Amino acid sequence: MGTQPKLTRFNQEVLSKYQIYNSIFMTLPFDTISKTGVLLPLFHETCKKGFERGDDPTTIVDTFFSKYQGRRSKESQINLLFRFIQYIERQVVLFDAIEDAAFPTVNNMDGIGTLRSLKESVTSEGHLEMLRQYLEEFKVRIVLTAHPTQFYPGAVLGIITDLTEAIQNNDLLLINDLLAQLGKTPFFKHTKPTPYDEAISLIWYLENVFYYSFGTIYDYIQQNIFDGKHINNDIINLGFWPGGDRDGNPFVTPEITLKVANRLKMTILKNYYKSVRTLRRRLTFRDVEERISALEAQLYNAFVDVNAEDNITLEHFQSELKFILDTIEEKHQSLYYKEVNSLLNKVHLFGFHFATLDIRQDSRAHDKVFTAMVDTLIESGSDIFPINYNELSEQEQVKILSEVEGKVDLSLIKDEEVLKALNTIKVIKEIQTNNGERAANRYIISNNQTTLNVMQLFAMLKLVAFQDELTVDIGPLFETITDLENAHLVMEELYTNPAYKVHLKARGNRQTIMLGFSDGTKDGGYLMANWAIFKAKERLTEVSRKYDVTVIFFDGRGGPPARGGGKTHQFYASLGPTIEDKEVQLTIQGQTISSNFGTLDSSQYNLEQLISSGLNNQMHEDVNRMSPDNVAVMDDLAKISLKTYMDFKGHPMFIPYLERMSTLKYYAKTNIGSRPSKRGKSDKLIFSDLRAIPFVGSWSQLKQNVPGFFGVGTALKTYEDAGEFDKVKHLYKSSNFFRTLIANSMMSLSKSFFDLTKYMADDPEFGEFWKIIYTEYETTKRLLLKLTGFKTLMEDEPAGKASIEVRESIVLPLLTIQQYALKKIQELEKAEVRDEQQIEIFEKIVTRSLFGNINASRNSA
């Protein structure tokens, strides 16, 4: 019997199981309002039929109550809506767990994009040696960030993990208990998490998933591609942002950064201890047993007290494991060789740091700190900076910063914010001393605009803690469309700066440059953001190669396509030879972590896809080279799309619509992340202060997904109107890059549902603005189908499409309730006498219904 199509496997393993377990869940007797489980299907049906009839959310909710619950009091009706929200949130969890359990069945774990498939195709082409050479220098780094796009507290993540396992084992009794536990476990956080709390929740993935999946992949590569020989390259490694990302987050202090680094070290030592303990039961041979027992005791002491003076060192741990490995091979017929070698590989990957903690801060914040530091030093009579430093031109300042020497006496600094920033630099040095250089050796400057931004940090690092040798890489992050256009000029100035050149040489002539997809999209719209980054990467590759520097691109991506996510591995496989790709680095956050990397199976599968996509691009890069004609069309489409998006963003109703018709202002009330939802202090909503996450999230809650498609339709229509649509068709057929962008935009359209907000078309104030969005949606949808030749959106991805459809169906009642509450708030705010108590109740409904909808979007990754 052959393998069944992916959609069939999805329907059998996910959909039918969901229907069975959901029916058990609906009958569990755990709520104070009887029959919620019975009423929810009726409400779901009322929503579905109501939208088909063209009803608005208010009519749908009122119809439901008058038809089925006529005798309920107003208060009792509101209580029932809250119950519905709680039920739906948990239905989403149930669906997540079932999808996780079915992952290895629905996805072919040995299919295209996996390492096994890559090895087989390369061997048959006679390119195995070439593959080895690539793997000796190629790397993938996934960087976990704390951006709050997931609302599950730790307790719920634990239930998902246990539920996934119980479903895989068809353990009905345990599933029943876990569903009951789920019903009683609160989802709502009463206080905001601290950055340390965020770090703890992500370290859970390191400890329980990545430690094993990274190890498995590395072992496979070593055994099957390198015939068991040692590889100098770690190939896959981890970055970590919670506790180090200070951008816009006043709660990330130097103390927190140090605490997180210690926790990372403690966790990896604990994992090593567990592995050594397992090995000790096997290695009961002469010359080996006492060695492994000693290691067990030393590791135990080390993770109990991470900072004890006499703790085991990384070098000692590695040399003991190597000794044990050699002894087993020489004297004990290589018994358990594989298990010891597997642990040695993990030590090679994770050291004593587990993940590299990145520090990040905004260039504007650095500028303030730097200026205050210079002023204080000049006032104190220090000769580090000339007295007239602040009056000098940027070029002259850069020259001084290149040659600056000395050590800043921090006791002179009285300003608390300045001290925090400078102490963070001291903490980097301390972490390197305690956990090894790889533990914290990179500093990202967000909103980087000029060479001066980089050189200010360069000078601060040297003056505060790194007088002898600067063992920190500086990574400028270019985000807005303008900054992306100028990025190569900034880098050329740095590459030709004598001091920076010396620093780069000491760092192996490798330069990390980060590019911000989320803010790029918010700034310039979907097509232009992706194209501007593509073009910037080409220019940065060219200038870096000119100065013999290997540039490493670090992509700041979110989960949904609107934030640079989408089909990530297809994106990396499509870049072509004009973009440096020795290393793939990307941020992963929120629901993307749990959906793409949350289980051993999904984490291994998606890591393998990333590795092989990067390698495929290198090995077949000429296929992806864009012809001049295609470049011209792509360029033109991006420009038309940018103008369309900028006109839309400049519309006088744009900000009022987001403020009053969307859930934007409710993000701050959700207690999901430690940092504020906007950067500035102004009471008025200022677009540039707005963070990309609430911006994209608000459109997603409205089911309008504007950042993923707006401008695409108009750009395509311009070609259709001019009778030149065949040019775009040619681009689509011949460019993998453009095809990937279109597929991701299609996903954004698939998750849009304009029937939900159709009532806004009649709004005297916002009706015209709503119609602009709807028209662009319709145009984009029609032309994407015309371009691809599909009958329906995502026709080529039936299983992904089916997953989205089920998830959208689960949250349909939730969205209806949310829109109903938003409408009620608008009415209450217009009333002659404001009923604050009622407003507060409906605001609570809006906030609570944010959660389930965001969690349900996990396949946006």
PDB file of C-alpha atoms in Angstrom, residues 505-749:
ATOM      1  CA  LYS A 505      40.181  40.829  11.101  1.00  0.00           C
ATOM      2  CA  ALA A 506      40.436  39.653  14.708  1.00  0.00           C
ATOM      3  CA  ARG A 507      36.873  38.303  14.372  1.00  0.00           C
ATOM      4  CA  GLY A 508      37.722  36.234  11.304  1.00  0.00           C
ATOM      5  CA  ASN A 509      36.574  38.892   8.798  1.00  0.00           C
ATOM      6  CA  ARG A 510      32.929  37.998   9.434  1.00  0.00           C
ATOM      7  CA  GLN A 511      30.298  40.729   9.750  1.00  0.00           C
ATOM      8  CA  THR A 512      26.746  40.113  10.977  1.00  0.00           C
ATOM      9  CA  ILE A 513      24.084  42.417   9.537  1.00  0.00           C
ATOM     10  CA  MET A 514      20.502  42.163  10.723  1.00  0.00           C
ATOM     11  CA  LEU A 515      17.527  43.064   8.540  1.00  0.00           C
ATOM     12  CA  GLY A 516      14.096  43.783   9.969  1.00  0.00           C
ATOM     13  CA  PHE A 517      11.225  42.228   8.052  1.00  0.00           C
ATOM     14  CA  SER A 518       8.515  43.210  10.573  1.00  0.00           C
ATOM     15  CA  ASP A 519       9.281  46.912  10.702  1.00  0.00           C
ATOM     16  CA  GLY A 520      10.111  46.939   7.001  1.00  0.00           C
ATOM     17  CA  THR A 521       6.603  45.671   6.223  1.00  0.00           C
ATOM     18  CA  LYS A 522       5.003  48.125   8.631  1.00  0.00           C
ATOM     19  CA  ASP A 523       7.026  50.897   6.978  1.00  0.00           C
ATOM     20  CA  GLY A 524       6.751  50.036   3.271  1.00  0.00           C
ATOM     21  CA  GLY A 525       4.184  47.303   2.761  1.00  0.00           C
ATOM     22  CA  TYR A 526       4.588  43.618   1.918  1.00  0.00           C
ATOM     23  CA  LEU A 527       6.133  43.520  -1.565  1.00  0.00           C
ATOM     24  CA  MET A 528       8.463  46.473  -1.080  1.00  0.00           C
ATOM     25  CA  ALA A 529       9.738  45.284   2.320  1.00  0.00           C
ATOM     26  CA  ASN A 530      10.718  41.880   0.942  1.00  0.00           C
ATOM     27  CA  TRP A 531      12.172  43.296  -2.273  1.00  0.00           C
ATOM     28  CA  ALA A 532      14.029  46.099  -0.461  1.00  0.00           C
ATOM     29  CA  ILE A 533      15.653  43.514   1.807  1.00  0.00           C
ATOM     30  CA  PHE A 534      16.526  41.327  -1.188  1.00  0.00           C
ATOM     31  CA  LYS A 535      18.152  44.279  -2.991  1.00  0.00           C
ATOM     32  CA  ALA A 536      19.903  45.441   0.195  1.00  0.00           C
ATOM     33  CA  LYS A 537      21.321  41.946   0.664  1.00  0.00           C
ATOM     34  CA  GLU A 538      22.653  41.989  -2.904  1.00  0.00           C
ATOM     35  CA  ARG A 539      24.361  45.355  -2.383  1.00  0.00           C
ATOM     36  CA  LEU A 540      25.705  44.327   1.026  1.00  0.00           C
ATOM     37  CA  THR A 541      27.024  41.050  -0.411  1.00  0.00           C
ATOM     38  CA  GLU A 542      28.782  42.939  -3.199  1.00  0.00           C
ATOM     39  CA  VAL A 543      30.426  45.494  -0.906  1.00  0.00           C
ATOM     40  CA  SER A 544      31.431  42.813   1.635  1.00  0.00           C
ATOM     41  CA  ARG A 545      33.021  40.595  -1.033  1.00  0.00           C
ATOM     42  CA  LYS A 546      34.871  43.650  -2.368  1.00  0.00           C
ATOM     43  CA  TYR A 547      36.594  44.051   1.035  1.00  0.00           C
ATOM     44  CA  ASP A 548      37.038  40.302   1.570  1.00  0.00           C
ATOM     45  CA  VAL A 549      34.494  40.162   4.402  1.00  0.00           C
ATOM     46  CA  THR A 550      32.030  37.286   4.790  1.00  0.00           C
ATOM     47  CA  VAL A 551      28.700  38.888   5.528  1.00  0.00           C
ATOM     48  CA  ILE A 552      26.212  36.959   7.668  1.00  0.00           C
ATOM     49  CA  PHE A 553      22.604  37.982   7.250  1.00  0.00           C
ATOM     50  CA  PHE A 554      20.461  37.723  10.326  1.00  0.00           C
ATOM     51  CA  ASP A 555      16.772  38.013   9.452  1.00  0.00           C
ATOM     52  CA  GLY A 556      14.385  39.511  11.972  1.00  0.00           C
ATOM     53  CA  ARG A 557      11.307  37.517  11.070  1.00  0.00           C
ATOM     54  CA  GLY A 558       7.992  37.010  12.777  1.00  0.00           C
ATOM     55  CA  GLY A 559       5.572  34.136  12.419  1.00  0.00           C
ATOM     56  CA  PRO A 560       3.060  35.444   9.884  1.00  0.00           C
ATOM     57  CA  PRO A 561       4.045  36.389   6.312  1.00  0.00           C
ATOM     58  CA  ALA A 562       3.242  40.011   7.162  1.00  0.00           C
ATOM     59  CA  ARG A 563       6.198  39.963   9.525  1.00  0.00           C
ATOM     60  CA  GLY A 564       8.625  38.179   7.195  1.00  0.00           C
ATOM     61  CA  GLY A 565       7.613  34.684   8.204  1.00  0.00           C
ATOM     62  CA  GLY A 566       5.640  32.316   6.054  1.00  0.00           C
ATOM     63  CA  LYS A 567       7.319  29.445   4.256  1.00  0.00           C
ATOM     64  CA  THR A 568      10.747  30.206   5.629  1.00  0.00           C
ATOM     65  CA  HIS A 569      12.724  27.319   4.142  1.00  0.00           C
ATOM     66  CA  GLN A 570      11.320  27.963   0.648  1.00  0.00           C
ATOM     67  CA  PHE A 571      12.447  31.568   1.040  1.00  0.00           C
ATOM     68  CA  TYR A 572      16.058  30.564   1.819  1.00  0.00           C
ATOM     69  CA  ALA A 573      16.131  28.048  -1.021  1.00  0.00           C
ATOM     70  CA  SER A 574      15.208  30.798  -3.495  1.00  0.00           C
ATOM     71  CA  LEU A 575      17.853  33.473  -2.960  1.00  0.00           C
ATOM     72  CA  GLY A 576      20.388  32.827  -5.720  1.00  0.00           C
ATOM     73  CA  PRO A 577      24.140  33.522  -6.092  1.00  0.00           C
ATOM     74  CA  THR A 578      24.084  37.296  -5.592  1.00  0.00           C
ATOM     75  CA  ILE A 579      23.307  36.926  -1.876  1.00  0.00           C
ATOM     76  CA  GLU A 580      25.849  35.541   0.610  1.00  0.00           C
ATOM     77  CA  ASP A 581      24.478  32.454   2.323  1.00  0.00           C
ATOM     78  CA  LYS A 582      27.262  30.760   4.266  1.00  0.00           C
ATOM     79  CA  GLU A 583      24.974  31.069   7.238  1.00  0.00           C
ATOM     80  CA  VAL A 584      21.209  31.216   7.747  1.00  0.00           C
ATOM     81  CA  GLN A 585      20.179  33.146  10.856  1.00  0.00           C
ATOM     82  CA  LEU A 586      16.655  34.088  11.809  1.00  0.00           C
ATOM     83  CA  THR A 587      14.569  35.069  14.792  1.00  0.00           C
ATOM     84  CA  ILE A 588      11.741  32.813  15.883  1.00  0.00           C
ATOM     85  CA  GLN A 589       9.083  33.928  18.285  1.00  0.00           C
ATOM     86  CA  GLY A 590       5.808  33.257  19.975  1.00  0.00           C
ATOM     87  CA  GLN A 591       3.594  30.689  18.342  1.00  0.00           C
ATOM     88  CA  THR A 592       6.240  30.015  15.666  1.00  0.00           C
ATOM     89  CA  ILE A 593       8.421  28.423  18.337  1.00  0.00           C
ATOM     90  CA  SER A 594       5.686  26.103  19.543  1.00  0.00           C
ATOM     91  CA  SER A 595       4.260  25.331  16.092  1.00  0.00           C
ATOM     92  CA  ASN A 596       7.525  24.810  14.182  1.00  0.00           C
ATOM     93  CA  PHE A 597       9.844  23.710  16.945  1.00  0.00           C
ATOM     94  CA  GLY A 598       7.615  22.762  19.875  1.00  0.00           C
ATOM     95  CA  THR A 599       8.000  18.985  19.650  1.00  0.00           C
ATOM     96  CA  LEU A 600      10.969  16.752  18.877  1.00  0.00           C
ATOM     97  CA  ASP A 601       9.456  15.774  15.526  1.00  0.00           C
ATOM     98  CA  SER A 602       8.526  19.270  14.316  1.00  0.00           C
ATOM     99  CA  SER A 603      11.776  20.759  15.584  1.00  0.00           C
ATOM    100  CA  GLN A 604      13.920  18.157  13.829  1.00  0.00           C
ATOM    101  CA  TYR A 605      11.890  18.355  10.615  1.00  0.00           C
ATOM    102  CA  ASN A 606      11.962  22.164  10.388  1.00  0.00           C
ATOM    103  CA  LEU A 607      15.654  22.425  11.294  1.00  0.00           C
ATOM    104  CA  GLU A 608      16.482  19.904   8.580  1.00  0.00           C
ATOM    105  CA  GLN A 609      14.373  21.890   6.114  1.00  0.00           C
ATOM    106  CA  LEU A 610      16.340  25.038   6.984  1.00  0.00           C
ATOM    107  CA  ILE A 611      19.711  23.304   6.637  1.00  0.00           C
ATOM    108  CA  SER A 612      18.843  21.743   3.300  1.00  0.00           C
ATOM    109  CA  SER A 613      17.245  24.926   1.927  1.00  0.00           C
ATOM    110  CA  GLY A 614      20.434  26.894   2.605  1.00  0.00           C
ATOM    111  CA  LEU A 615      22.564  24.130   1.079  1.00  0.00           C
ATOM    112  CA  ASN A 616      20.247  23.712  -1.902  1.00  0.00           C
ATOM    113  CA  ASN A 617      20.519  27.408  -2.639  1.00  0.00           C
ATOM    114  CA  GLN A 618      24.322  27.127  -2.617  1.00  0.00           C
ATOM    115  CA  MET A 619      24.439  23.994  -4.748  1.00  0.00           C
ATOM    116  CA  HIS A 620      21.898  25.142  -7.344  1.00  0.00           C
ATOM    117  CA  GLU A 621      22.302  28.882  -7.014  1.00  0.00           C
ATOM    118  CA  ASP A 622      22.489  29.673 -10.726  1.00  0.00           C
ATOM    119  CA  VAL A 623      18.959  28.353 -11.173  1.00  0.00           C
ATOM    120  CA  ASN A 624      17.804  31.132  -8.833  1.00  0.00           C
ATOM    121  CA  ARG A 625      19.630  33.957 -10.592  1.00  0.00           C
ATOM    122  CA  MET A 626      17.091  36.591 -11.698  1.00  0.00           C
ATOM    123  CA  SER A 627      17.210  37.795 -15.296  1.00  0.00           C
ATOM    124  CA  PRO A 628      17.453  41.591 -15.909  1.00  0.00           C
ATOM    125  CA  ASP A 629      13.885  41.563 -17.312  1.00  0.00           C
ATOM    126  CA  ASN A 630      12.554  39.880 -14.175  1.00  0.00           C
ATOM    127  CA  VAL A 631      14.451  42.316 -11.950  1.00  0.00           C
ATOM    128  CA  ALA A 632      12.858  45.240 -13.814  1.00  0.00           C
ATOM    129  CA  VAL A 633       9.326  43.823 -13.381  1.00  0.00           C
ATOM    130  CA  MET A 634       9.912  42.980  -9.707  1.00  0.00           C
ATOM    131  CA  ASP A 635      11.292  46.461  -9.127  1.00  0.00           C
ATOM    132  CA  ASP A 636       8.306  48.072 -10.780  1.00  0.00           C
ATOM    133  CA  LEU A 637       5.772  45.932  -8.890  1.00  0.00           C
ATOM    134  CA  ALA A 638       7.462  46.827  -5.591  1.00  0.00           C
ATOM    135  CA  LYS A 639       7.398  50.561  -6.400  1.00  0.00           C
ATOM    136  CA  ILE A 640       3.689  50.552  -7.370  1.00  0.00           C
ATOM    137  CA  SER A 641       2.896  48.501  -4.286  1.00  0.00           C
ATOM    138  CA  LEU A 642       4.883  50.902  -2.067  1.00  0.00           C
ATOM    139  CA  LYS A 643       3.048  53.946  -3.424  1.00  0.00           C
ATOM    140  CA  THR A 644      -0.332  52.220  -2.924  1.00  0.00           C
ATOM    141  CA  TYR A 645       0.564  51.276   0.642  1.00  0.00           C
ATOM    142  CA  MET A 646       1.968  54.734   1.474  1.00  0.00           C
ATOM    143  CA  ASP A 647      -1.190  56.433   0.150  1.00  0.00           C
ATOM    144  CA  PHE A 648      -3.259  54.059   2.267  1.00  0.00           C
ATOM    145  CA  LYS A 649      -1.104  54.714   5.357  1.00  0.00           C
ATOM    146  CA  GLY A 650      -1.356  58.461   4.739  1.00  0.00           C
ATOM    147  CA  HIS A 651      -5.182  58.320   4.590  1.00  0.00           C
ATOM    148  CA  PRO A 652      -6.634  60.597   7.311  1.00  0.00           C
ATOM    149  CA  MET A 653      -8.738  57.685   8.642  1.00  0.00           C
ATOM    150  CA  PHE A 654      -5.809  55.227   8.923  1.00  0.00           C
ATOM    151  CA  ILE A 655      -4.793  55.946  12.527  1.00  0.00           C
ATOM    152  CA  PRO A 656      -8.380  56.634  13.783  1.00  0.00           C
ATOM    153  CA  TYR A 657      -9.526  53.326  12.230  1.00  0.00           C
ATOM    154  CA  LEU A 658      -6.807  51.367  14.035  1.00  0.00           C
ATOM    155  CA  GLU A 659      -7.473  53.213  17.273  1.00  0.00           C
ATOM    156  CA  ARG A 660     -11.249  52.930  17.290  1.00  0.00           C
ATOM    157  CA  MET A 661     -12.262  50.007  15.095  1.00  0.00           C
ATOM    158  CA  SER A 662      -9.477  47.497  15.868  1.00  0.00           C
ATOM    159  CA  THR A 663      -8.113  45.799  18.973  1.00  0.00           C
ATOM    160  CA  LEU A 664      -4.866  47.781  18.866  1.00  0.00           C
ATOM    161  CA  LYS A 665      -5.224  49.530  22.217  1.00  0.00           C
ATOM    162  CA  TYR A 666      -6.175  46.259  23.960  1.00  0.00           C
ATOM    163  CA  TYR A 667      -2.794  44.643  23.323  1.00  0.00           C
ATOM    164  CA  ALA A 668      -1.282  46.643  26.175  1.00  0.00           C
ATOM    165  CA  LYS A 669      -3.850  45.134  28.563  1.00  0.00           C
ATOM    166  CA  THR A 670      -3.136  41.491  27.821  1.00  0.00           C
ATOM    167  CA  ASN A 671      -0.156  41.005  30.176  1.00  0.00           C
ATOM    168  CA  ILE A 672       1.556  38.765  27.683  1.00  0.00           C
ATOM    169  CA  GLY A 673       4.911  40.472  27.306  1.00  0.00           C
ATOM    170  CA  SER A 674       7.271  42.359  29.554  1.00  0.00           C
ATOM    171  CA  ARG A 675       7.738  45.335  27.260  1.00  0.00           C
ATOM    172  CA  PRO A 676       5.324  48.177  26.466  1.00  0.00           C
ATOM    173  CA  SER A 677       3.296  47.915  23.241  1.00  0.00           C
ATOM    174  CA  LYS A 678       4.706  51.180  21.879  1.00  0.00           C
ATOM    175  CA  ARG A 679       8.054  52.925  22.131  1.00  0.00           C
ATOM    176  CA  GLY A 680       7.146  56.548  22.806  1.00  0.00           C
ATOM    177  CA  LYS A 681       5.507  58.174  25.813  1.00  0.00           C
ATOM    178  CA  SER A 682       2.913  60.174  23.848  1.00  0.00           C
ATOM    179  CA  ASP A 683      -0.793  59.648  24.658  1.00  0.00           C
ATOM    180  CA  LYS A 684      -1.629  60.103  20.993  1.00  0.00           C
ATOM    181  CA  LEU A 685      -1.006  57.211  18.651  1.00  0.00           C
ATOM    182  CA  ILE A 686       2.079  58.013  16.582  1.00  0.00           C
ATOM    183  CA  PHE A 687       2.729  55.558  13.759  1.00  0.00           C
ATOM    184  CA  SER A 688       6.531  55.440  14.140  1.00  0.00           C
ATOM    185  CA  ASP A 689       6.194  54.541  17.855  1.00  0.00           C
ATOM    186  CA  LEU A 690       3.955  51.609  17.068  1.00  0.00           C
ATOM    187  CA  ARG A 691       5.477  48.156  17.460  1.00  0.00           C
ATOM    188  CA  ALA A 692       5.139  45.761  14.542  1.00  0.00           C
ATOM    189  CA  ILE A 693       3.506  43.012  16.625  1.00  0.00           C
ATOM    190  CA  PRO A 694       0.373  44.848  17.815  1.00  0.00           C
ATOM    191  CA  PHE A 695       0.179  46.500  14.373  1.00  0.00           C
ATOM    192  CA  VAL A 696       0.084  43.185  12.487  1.00  0.00           C
ATOM    193  CA  GLY A 697      -1.949  41.527  15.251  1.00  0.00           C
ATOM    194  CA  SER A 698      -4.698  44.142  15.126  1.00  0.00           C
ATOM    195  CA  TRP A 699      -5.255  43.581  11.402  1.00  0.00           C
ATOM    196  CA  SER A 700      -5.280  39.857  12.039  1.00  0.00           C
ATOM    197  CA  GLN A 701      -7.964  40.185  14.760  1.00  0.00           C
ATOM    198  CA  LEU A 702     -10.091  42.157  12.284  1.00  0.00           C
ATOM    199  CA  LYS A 703      -9.491  39.291   9.830  1.00  0.00           C
ATOM    200  CA  GLN A 704      -8.227  41.872   7.330  1.00  0.00           C
ATOM    201  CA  ASN A 705      -4.484  40.936   7.294  1.00  0.00           C
ATOM    202  CA  VAL A 706      -3.619  44.172   5.495  1.00  0.00           C
ATOM    203  CA  PRO A 707       0.200  43.968   5.961  1.00  0.00           C
ATOM    204  CA  GLY A 708       0.301  40.653   4.075  1.00  0.00           C
ATOM    205  CA  PHE A 709      -1.314  41.810   0.836  1.00  0.00           C
ATOM    206  CA  PHE A 710      -2.083  45.542   0.628  1.00  0.00           C
ATOM    207  CA  GLY A 711      -0.588  46.982  -2.564  1.00  0.00           C
ATOM    208  CA  VAL A 712      -0.005  43.575  -4.195  1.00  0.00           C
ATOM    209  CA  GLY A 713      -3.365  43.659  -6.013  1.00  0.00           C
ATOM    210  CA  THR A 714      -2.959  47.209  -7.311  1.00  0.00           C
ATOM    211  CA  ALA A 715       0.564  46.434  -8.566  1.00  0.00           C
ATOM    212  CA  LEU A 716      -0.680  43.379 -10.495  1.00  0.00           C
ATOM    213  CA  LYS A 717      -3.718  45.286 -11.806  1.00  0.00           C
ATOM    214  CA  THR A 718      -1.429  47.990 -13.258  1.00  0.00           C
ATOM    215  CA  TYR A 719       0.156  45.289 -15.450  1.00  0.00           C
ATOM    216  CA  GLU A 720      -3.237  43.777 -16.309  1.00  0.00           C
ATOM    217  CA  ASP A 721      -4.622  47.186 -17.336  1.00  0.00           C
ATOM    218  CA  ALA A 722      -1.574  47.845 -19.519  1.00  0.00           C
ATOM    219  CA  GLY A 723      -2.001  44.446 -21.232  1.00  0.00           C
ATOM    220  CA  GLU A 724       1.367  43.275 -19.843  1.00  0.00           C
ATOM    221  CA  PHE A 725       0.200  40.622 -17.395  1.00  0.00           C
ATOM    222  CA  ASP A 726       2.292  38.008 -19.250  1.00  0.00           C
ATOM    223  CA  LYS A 727       5.420  39.757 -17.880  1.00  0.00           C
ATOM    224  CA  VAL A 728       4.277  39.068 -14.319  1.00  0.00           C
ATOM    225  CA  LYS A 729       3.367  35.492 -15.310  1.00  0.00           C
ATOM    226  CA  HIS A 730       6.874  35.010 -16.655  1.00  0.00           C
ATOM    227  CA  LEU A 731       8.324  36.359 -13.412  1.00  0.00           C
ATOM    228  CA  TYR A 732       6.123  33.947 -11.420  1.00  0.00           C
ATOM    229  CA  LYS A 733       7.126  30.931 -13.535  1.00  0.00           C
ATOM    230  CA  SER A 734      10.850  31.665 -13.533  1.00  0.00           C
ATOM    231  CA  SER A 735      11.567  33.190 -10.100  1.00  0.00           C
ATOM    232  CA  ASN A 736      11.467  31.032  -6.969  1.00  0.00           C
ATOM    233  CA  PHE A 737      11.792  34.186  -4.877  1.00  0.00           C
ATOM    234  CA  PHE A 738       8.664  35.802  -6.356  1.00  0.00           C
ATOM    235  CA  ARG A 739       6.752  32.494  -6.139  1.00  0.00           C
ATOM    236  CA  THR A 740       7.536  32.266  -2.404  1.00  0.00           C
ATOM    237  CA  LEU A 741       6.316  35.844  -1.851  1.00  0.00           C
ATOM    238  CA  ILE A 742       3.067  35.100  -3.699  1.00  0.00           C
ATOM    239  CA  ALA A 743       2.495  31.865  -1.722  1.00  0.00           C
ATOM    240  CA  ASN A 744       2.914  33.758   1.547  1.00  0.00           C
ATOM    241  CA  SER A 745       0.592  36.544   0.453  1.00  0.00           C
ATOM    242  CA  MET A 746      -1.967  33.879  -0.445  1.00  0.00           C
ATOM    243  CA  MET A 747      -1.750  32.563   3.106  1.00  0.00           C
ATOM    244  CA  SER A 748      -2.537  36.047   4.440  1.00  0.00           C
ATOM    245  CA  LEU A 749      -5.564  36.243   2.133  1.00  0.00           C
TER     246      LEU A 749
END
